[in-house]
Amino acid sequence: MNFERTLIITGGAGFIGSHVVRLFVNKYPSYKIINLDKLTYAGNLANLRDVEDRPNYRFVRMDICDFEGVLELMREERVDGIIHLAAESHVDRSIKDPFTFAQTNVMGTLSLLQAAKCYWESLPEKYEGKRFYHISTDEVYGALEMDGTLFTEQTKYQPHSPYSASKAGSDHFVRAFHDTYGMPTVVTNCSNNYGPYQFPEKLIPLFINNIRHRKPLPVYGRGENVRDWLYVEDHARAIDTIFHRGQVAETYNIGGFNEWKNIDIVKLLIKVTDRLLGRPEGADLDLITYVTDRAGHDLRYAIDSRKLQKELGWEPSLQFEEGIEKTVRWYLDNQAWLDNVTSGDYQKYYEQMYSNR
């Protein structure tokens, strides 16, 4: 079958990546979508059961640090676009193991960039019709005071954790490949995502699951830290828009104009989850447990996404309360998925399956 375009989406078995893969597979049947994922703890092919048999979808288990493997795949499939989401992303893990974050986020991105450069520069048309789209985070900008200021595309980088430092490094490499080699790149920095299929070490799915089981809800400090939240399907739509219409070498911030203190999110989760479970309102407020704050915990993140809205016409589709309602319902309705992930059984299955190949 001849396809109009062939794209690699890295990290496509993860939280955000699976939503992007699903959107592209369904919306663009004339595109071949290659989901390239190492299947670390955060990757789960169960996230994509509904598209795994589509004729325009292919899964490849591969480490993005495997330069030779990526280059061979690009040549084999004649890849003309990369949407790069694969990353280690949990701040607490980065504090305990910064080497893994540097390896995956910096060296993995460099491996992809160099493979794309080698393949695309070997073609008669070189970079014409090609695109390398790198998804990053608002955490590279550092922290904001409680003064209403927002991160813009011109905000100076000031990463404070090993995670954000590794993402900042990868951002710089992407821009350097444009400036040095002329590679058509684009970078986006997004706020916190939430929604279905998120690995339950992150705040919202973790707390939904803990409320369900009446387990403690550990809140750092006094819960005063502020984050800007975006429903994951809105992020996927933004990625679609920017991949197709964003300007080469530009940076776009993606956010929801939706700031919440952590403690207020926890209370909202308790309210919604208790109601959906048929419990009295506030029944699980006593599960809130304040714990010692995380090292280098940034006070506030908030994204100014007006450039994206003005230039490309994208805007969030959901109010936060509506998105939380949908999210809580999804996790409660998909308890088998949640139990499988929290047990780690899916990892044992993949290791057995791929060790036999």
mmCIF file with all atom_site columns, N, CA, C and O in Angstrom, residues 190-223:
data_model
loop_
_atom_site.group_PDB
_atom_site.id
_atom_site.type_symbol
_atom_site.label_atom_id
_atom_site.label_alt_id
_atom_site.label_comp_id
_atom_site.label_asym_id
_atom_site.label_entity_id
_atom_site.label_seq_id
_atom_site.pdbx_PDB_ins_code
_atom_site.Cartn_x
_atom_site.Cartn_y
_atom_site.Cartn_z
_atom_site.occupancy
_atom_site.B_iso_or_equiv
_atom_site.pdbx_formal_charge
_atom_site.auth_seq_id
_atom_site.auth_comp_id
_atom_site.auth_asym_id
_atom_site.auth_atom_id
_atom_site.pdbx_PDB_model_num
ATOM 1   N N  . CYS A 1 190 ? 4.958   22.294 26.772 1.00 0.00 ? 190 CYS A N  1
ATOM 2   C CA . CYS A 1 190 ? 3.577   22.126 27.220 1.00 0.00 ? 190 CYS A CA 1
ATOM 3   C C  . CYS A 1 190 ? 3.469   22.086 28.736 1.00 0.00 ? 190 CYS A C  1
ATOM 4   O O  . CYS A 1 190 ? 4.419   21.703 29.432 1.00 0.00 ? 190 CYS A O  1
ATOM 5   N N  . SER A 1 191 ? 2.312   22.455 29.218 1.00 0.00 ? 191 SER A N  1
ATOM 6   C CA . SER A 1 191 ? 2.020   22.385 30.648 1.00 0.00 ? 191 SER A CA 1
ATOM 7   C C  . SER A 1 191 ? 1.630   20.967 31.043 1.00 0.00 ? 191 SER A C  1
ATOM 8   O O  . SER A 1 191 ? 1.621   20.049 30.221 1.00 0.00 ? 191 SER A O  1
ATOM 9   N N  . ASN A 1 192 ? 1.279   20.759 32.313 1.00 0.00 ? 192 ASN A N  1
ATOM 10  C CA . ASN A 1 192 ? 0.907   19.425 32.812 1.00 0.00 ? 192 ASN A CA 1
ATOM 11  C C  . ASN A 1 192 ? -0.297  18.866 32.060 1.00 0.00 ? 192 ASN A C  1
ATOM 12  O O  . ASN A 1 192 ? -1.293  19.563 31.884 1.00 0.00 ? 192 ASN A O  1
ATOM 13  N N  . ASN A 1 193 ? -0.196  17.615 31.647 1.00 0.00 ? 193 ASN A N  1
ATOM 14  C CA . ASN A 1 193 ? -1.299  16.930 30.982 1.00 0.00 ? 193 ASN A CA 1
ATOM 15  C C  . ASN A 1 193 ? -2.021  16.010 31.962 1.00 0.00 ? 193 ASN A C  1
ATOM 16  O O  . ASN A 1 193 ? -1.413  15.518 32.924 1.00 0.00 ? 193 ASN A O  1
ATOM 17  N N  . TYR A 1 194 ? -3.293  15.751 31.698 1.00 0.00 ? 194 TYR A N  1
ATOM 18  C CA . TYR A 1 194 ? -4.056  14.772 32.464 1.00 0.00 ? 194 TYR A CA 1
ATOM 19  C C  . TYR A 1 194 ? -5.072  14.129 31.534 1.00 0.00 ? 194 TYR A C  1
ATOM 20  O O  . TYR A 1 194 ? -5.379  14.665 30.460 1.00 0.00 ? 194 TYR A O  1
ATOM 21  N N  . GLY A 1 195 ? -5.569  12.954 31.920 1.00 0.00 ? 195 GLY A N  1
ATOM 22  C CA . GLY A 1 195 ? -6.567  12.270 31.116 1.00 0.00 ? 195 GLY A CA 1
ATOM 23  C C  . GLY A 1 195 ? -6.356  10.770 31.139 1.00 0.00 ? 195 GLY A C  1
ATOM 24  O O  . GLY A 1 195 ? -5.557  10.251 31.924 1.00 0.00 ? 195 GLY A O  1
ATOM 25  N N  . PRO A 1 196 ? -7.058  10.029 30.263 1.00 0.00 ? 196 PRO A N  1
ATOM 26  C CA . PRO A 1 196 ? -6.965  8.567  30.235 1.00 0.00 ? 196 PRO A CA 1
ATOM 27  C C  . PRO A 1 196 ? -5.568  8.068  29.875 1.00 0.00 ? 196 PRO A C  1
ATOM 28  O O  . PRO A 1 196 ? -4.820  8.736  29.159 1.00 0.00 ? 196 PRO A O  1
ATOM 29  N N  . TYR A 1 197 ? -5.233  6.895  30.375 1.00 0.00 ? 197 TYR A N  1
ATOM 30  C CA . TYR A 1 197 ? -4.010  6.152  30.063 1.00 0.00 ? 197 TYR A CA 1
ATOM 31  C C  . TYR A 1 197 ? -2.746  6.743  30.680 1.00 0.00 ? 197 TYR A C  1
ATOM 32  O O  . TYR A 1 197 ? -1.642  6.379  30.284 1.00 0.00 ? 197 TYR A O  1
ATOM 33  N N  . GLN A 1 198 ? -2.874  7.640  31.643 1.00 0.00 ? 198 GLN A N  1
ATOM 34  C CA . GLN A 1 198 ? -1.674  8.191  32.277 1.00 0.00 ? 198 GLN A CA 1
ATOM 35  C C  . GLN A 1 198 ? -1.143  7.207  33.310 1.00 0.00 ? 198 GLN A C  1
ATOM 36  O O  . GLN A 1 198 ? -1.897  6.658  34.113 1.00 0.00 ? 198 GLN A O  1
ATOM 37  N N  . PHE A 1 199 ? 0.181   7.007  33.320 1.00 0.00 ? 199 PHE A N  1
ATOM 38  C CA . PHE A 1 199 ? 0.777   6.062  34.256 1.00 0.00 ? 199 PHE A CA 1
ATOM 39  C C  . PHE A 1 199 ? 0.513   6.535  35.686 1.00 0.00 ? 199 PHE A C  1
ATOM 40  O O  . PHE A 1 199 ? 0.749   7.708  36.017 1.00 0.00 ? 199 PHE A O  1
ATOM 41  N N  . PRO A 1 200 ? 0.033   5.632  36.554 1.00 0.00 ? 200 PRO A N  1
ATOM 42  C CA . PRO A 1 200 ? -0.444  6.058  37.883 1.00 0.00 ? 200 PRO A CA 1
ATOM 43  C C  . PRO A 1 200 ? 0.638   6.307  38.917 1.00 0.00 ? 200 PRO A C  1
ATOM 44  O O  . PRO A 1 200 ? 0.465   5.993  40.080 1.00 0.00 ? 200 PRO A O  1
ATOM 45  N N  . GLU A 1 201 ? 1.761   6.916  38.487 1.00 0.00 ? 201 GLU A N  1
ATOM 46  C CA . GLU A 1 201 ? 2.686   7.507  39.433 1.00 0.00 ? 201 GLU A CA 1
ATOM 47  C C  . GLU A 1 201 ? 2.476   9.018  39.456 1.00 0.00 ? 201 GLU A C  1
ATOM 48  O O  . GLU A 1 201 ? 2.952   9.700  40.360 1.00 0.00 ? 201 GLU A O  1
ATOM 49  N N  . LYS A 1 202 ? 1.748   9.533  38.446 1.00 0.00 ? 202 LYS A N  1
ATOM 50  C CA . LYS A 1 202 ? 1.466   10.951 38.353 1.00 0.00 ? 202 LYS A CA 1
ATOM 51  C C  . LYS A 1 202 ? 0.255   11.301 39.214 1.00 0.00 ? 202 LYS A C  1
ATOM 52  O O  . LYS A 1 202 ? -0.602  10.461 39.496 1.00 0.00 ? 202 LYS A O  1
ATOM 53  N N  . LEU A 1 203 ? 0.166   12.556 39.621 1.00 0.00 ? 203 LEU A N  1
ATOM 54  C CA . LEU A 1 203 ? -0.747  12.974 40.682 1.00 0.00 ? 203 LEU A CA 1
ATOM 55  C C  . LEU A 1 203 ? -2.184  12.537 40.464 1.00 0.00 ? 203 LEU A C  1
ATOM 56  O O  . LEU A 1 203 ? -2.792  11.902 41.342 1.00 0.00 ? 203 LEU A O  1
ATOM 57  N N  . ILE A 1 204 ? -2.768  12.872 39.324 1.00 0.00 ? 204 ILE A N  1
ATOM 58  C CA . ILE A 1 204 ? -4.209  12.665 39.162 1.00 0.00 ? 204 ILE A CA 1
ATOM 59  C C  . ILE A 1 204 ? -4.588  11.187 39.122 1.00 0.00 ? 204 ILE A C  1
ATOM 60  O O  . ILE A 1 204 ? -5.460  10.752 39.902 1.00 0.00 ? 204 ILE A O  1
ATOM 61  N N  . PRO A 1 205 ? -3.978  10.339 38.277 1.00 0.00 ? 205 PRO A N  1
ATOM 62  C CA . PRO A 1 205 ? -4.371  8.916  38.332 1.00 0.00 ? 205 PRO A CA 1
ATOM 63  C C  . PRO A 1 205 ? -3.982  8.230  39.635 1.00 0.00 ? 205 PRO A C  1
ATOM 64  O O  . PRO A 1 205 ? -4.710  7.351  40.117 1.00 0.00 ? 205 PRO A O  1
ATOM 65  N N  . LEU A 1 206 ? -2.851  8.632  40.222 1.00 0.00 ? 206 LEU A N  1
ATOM 66  C CA . LEU A 1 206 ? -2.439  8.058  41.505 1.00 0.00 ? 206 LEU A CA 1
ATOM 67  C C  . LEU A 1 206 ? -3.482  8.330  42.576 1.00 0.00 ? 206 LEU A C  1
ATOM 68  O O  . LEU A 1 206 ? -3.889  7.424  43.318 1.00 0.00 ? 206 LEU A O  1
ATOM 69  N N  . PHE A 1 207 ? -3.941  9.563  42.646 1.00 0.00 ? 207 PHE A N  1
ATOM 70  C CA . PHE A 1 207 ? -4.880  9.930  43.701 1.00 0.00 ? 207 PHE A CA 1
ATOM 71  C C  . PHE A 1 207 ? -6.269  9.343  43.455 1.00 0.00 ? 207 PHE A C  1
ATOM 72  O O  . PHE A 1 207 ? -6.965  8.978  44.400 1.00 0.00 ? 207 PHE A O  1
ATOM 73  N N  . ILE A 1 208 ? -6.686  9.233  42.184 1.00 0.00 ? 208 ILE A N  1
ATOM 74  C CA . ILE A 1 208 ? -7.966  8.571  41.900 1.00 0.00 ? 208 ILE A CA 1
ATOM 75  C C  . ILE A 1 208 ? -7.911  7.130  42.402 1.00 0.00 ? 208 ILE A C  1
ATOM 76  O O  . ILE A 1 208 ? -8.842  6.639  43.057 1.00 0.00 ? 208 ILE A O  1
ATOM 77  N N  . ASN A 1 209 ? -6.807  6.456  42.113 1.00 0.00 ? 209 ASN A N  1
ATOM 78  C CA . ASN A 1 209 ? -6.658  5.067  42.529 1.00 0.00 ? 209 ASN A CA 1
ATOM 79  C C  . ASN A 1 209 ? -6.585  4.941  44.047 1.00 0.00 ? 209 ASN A C  1
ATOM 80  O O  . ASN A 1 209 ? -7.168  4.031  44.646 1.00 0.00 ? 209 ASN A O  1
ATOM 81  N N  . ASN A 1 210 ? -5.872  5.878  44.680 1.00 0.00 ? 210 ASN A N  1
ATOM 82  C CA . ASN A 1 210 ? -5.777  5.837  46.141 1.00 0.00 ? 210 ASN A CA 1
ATOM 83  C C  . ASN A 1 210 ? -7.118  6.116  46.810 1.00 0.00 ? 210 ASN A C  1
ATOM 84  O O  . ASN A 1 210 ? -7.456  5.496  47.829 1.00 0.00 ? 210 ASN A O  1
ATOM 85  N N  . ILE A 1 211 ? -7.879  7.055  46.254 1.00 0.00 ? 211 ILE A N  1
ATOM 86  C CA . ILE A 1 211 ? -9.210  7.321  46.806 1.00 0.00 ? 211 ILE A CA 1
ATOM 87  C C  . ILE A 1 211 ? -10.077 6.075  46.665 1.00 0.00 ? 211 ILE A C  1
ATOM 88  O O  . ILE A 1 211 ? -10.786 5.683  47.607 1.00 0.00 ? 211 ILE A O  1
ATOM 89  N N  . ARG A 1 212 ? -10.014 5.454  45.520 1.00 0.00 ? 212 ARG A N  1
ATOM 90  C CA . ARG A 1 212 ? -10.787 4.225  45.285 1.00 0.00 ? 212 ARG A CA 1
ATOM 91  C C  . ARG A 1 212 ? -10.490 3.173  46.347 1.00 0.00 ? 212 ARG A C  1
ATOM 92  O O  . ARG A 1 212 ? -11.389 2.496  46.845 1.00 0.00 ? 212 ARG A O  1
ATOM 93  N N  . HIS A 1 213 ? -9.214  3.044  46.719 1.00 0.00 ? 213 HIS A N  1
ATOM 94  C CA . HIS A 1 213 ? -8.807  2.022  47.694 1.00 0.00 ? 213 HIS A CA 1
ATOM 95  C C  . HIS A 1 213 ? -8.692  2.567  49.118 1.00 0.00 ? 213 HIS A C  1
ATOM 96  O O  . HIS A 1 213 ? -8.224  1.866  50.012 1.00 0.00 ? 213 HIS A O  1
ATOM 97  N N  . ARG A 1 214 ? -9.078  3.849  49.294 1.00 0.00 ? 214 ARG A N  1
ATOM 98  C CA . ARG A 1 214 ? -8.983  4.515  50.597 1.00 0.00 ? 214 ARG A CA 1
ATOM 99  C C  . ARG A 1 214 ? -7.564  4.413  51.167 1.00 0.00 ? 214 ARG A C  1
ATOM 100 O O  . ARG A 1 214 ? -7.344  4.049  52.320 1.00 0.00 ? 214 ARG A O  1
ATOM 101 N N  . LYS A 1 215 ? -6.601  4.785  50.321 1.00 0.00 ? 215 LYS A N  1
ATOM 102 C CA . LYS A 1 215 ? -5.194  4.841  50.720 1.00 0.00 ? 215 LYS A CA 1
ATOM 103 C C  . LYS A 1 215 ? -4.797  6.307  50.888 1.00 0.00 ? 215 LYS A C  1
ATOM 104 O O  . LYS A 1 215 ? -5.433  7.213  50.342 1.00 0.00 ? 215 LYS A O  1
ATOM 105 N N  . PRO A 1 216 ? -3.724  6.598  51.652 1.00 0.00 ? 216 PRO A N  1
ATOM 106 C CA . PRO A 1 216 ? -3.319  7.984  51.881 1.00 0.00 ? 216 PRO A CA 1
ATOM 107 C C  . PRO A 1 216 ? -3.038  8.744  50.581 1.00 0.00 ? 216 PRO A C  1
ATOM 108 O O  . PRO A 1 216 ? -2.586  8.157  49.584 1.00 0.00 ? 216 PRO A O  1
ATOM 109 N N  . LEU A 1 217 ? -3.297  10.038 50.623 1.00 0.00 ? 217 LEU A N  1
ATOM 110 C CA . LEU A 1 217 ? -3.041  10.933 49.493 1.00 0.00 ? 217 LEU A CA 1
ATOM 111 C C  . LEU A 1 217 ? -1.881  11.848 49.883 1.00 0.00 ? 217 LEU A C  1
ATOM 112 O O  . LEU A 1 217 ? -2.081  12.887 50.524 1.00 0.00 ? 217 LEU A O  1
ATOM 113 N N  . PRO A 1 218 ? -0.635  11.500 49.514 1.00 0.00 ? 218 PRO A N  1
ATOM 114 C CA . PRO A 1 218 ? 0.530   12.268 49.957 1.00 0.00 ? 218 PRO A CA 1
ATOM 115 C C  . PRO A 1 218 ? 0.681   13.577 49.189 1.00 0.00 ? 218 PRO A C  1
ATOM 116 O O  . PRO A 1 218 ? 0.866   13.585 47.966 1.00 0.00 ? 218 PRO A O  1
ATOM 117 N N  . VAL A 1 219 ? 0.600   14.680 49.893 1.00 0.00 ? 219 VAL A N  1
ATOM 118 C CA . VAL A 1 219 ? 0.689   16.013 49.298 1.00 0.00 ? 219 VAL A CA 1
ATOM 119 C C  . VAL A 1 219 ? 1.992   16.664 49.758 1.00 0.00 ? 219 VAL A C  1
ATOM 120 O O  . VAL A 1 219 ? 2.252   16.774 50.967 1.00 0.00 ? 219 VAL A O  1
ATOM 121 N N  . TYR A 1 220 ? 2.806   17.101 48.797 1.00 0.00 ? 220 TYR A N  1
ATOM 122 C CA . TYR A 1 220 ? 4.077   17.735 49.142 1.00 0.00 ? 220 TYR A CA 1
ATOM 123 C C  . TYR A 1 220 ? 3.843   19.076 49.849 1.00 0.00 ? 220 TYR A C  1
ATOM 124 O O  . TYR A 1 220 ? 3.003   19.877 49.422 1.00 0.00 ? 220 TYR A O  1
ATOM 125 N N  . GLY A 1 221 ? 4.639   19.317 50.910 1.00 0.00 ? 221 GLY A N  1
ATOM 126 C CA . GLY A 1 221 ? 4.555   20.594 51.632 1.00 0.00 ? 221 GLY A CA 1
ATOM 127 C C  . GLY A 1 221 ? 3.150   20.824 52.146 1.00 0.00 ? 221 GLY A C  1
ATOM 128 O O  . GLY A 1 221 ? 2.564   19.981 52.817 1.00 0.00 ? 221 GLY A O  1
ATOM 129 N N  . ARG A 1 222 ? 2.607   22.001 51.789 1.00 0.00 ? 222 ARG A N  1
ATOM 130 C CA . ARG A 1 222 ? 1.218   22.307 52.149 1.00 0.00 ? 222 ARG A CA 1
ATOM 131 C C  . ARG A 1 222 ? 0.305   22.309 50.923 1.00 0.00 ? 222 ARG A C  1
ATOM 132 O O  . ARG A 1 222 ? -0.821  22.810 50.977 1.00 0.00 ? 222 ARG A O  1
ATOM 133 N N  . GLY A 1 223 ? 0.819   21.804 49.806 1.00 0.00 ? 223 GLY A N  1
ATOM 134 C CA . GLY A 1 223 ? -0.001  21.732 48.603 1.00 0.00 ? 223 GLY A CA 1
ATOM 135 C C  . GLY A 1 223 ? -0.188  23.062 47.910 1.00 0.00 ? 223 GLY A C  1
ATOM 136 O O  . GLY A 1 223 ? -1.125  23.235 47.128 1.00 0.00 ? 223 GLY A O  1
#
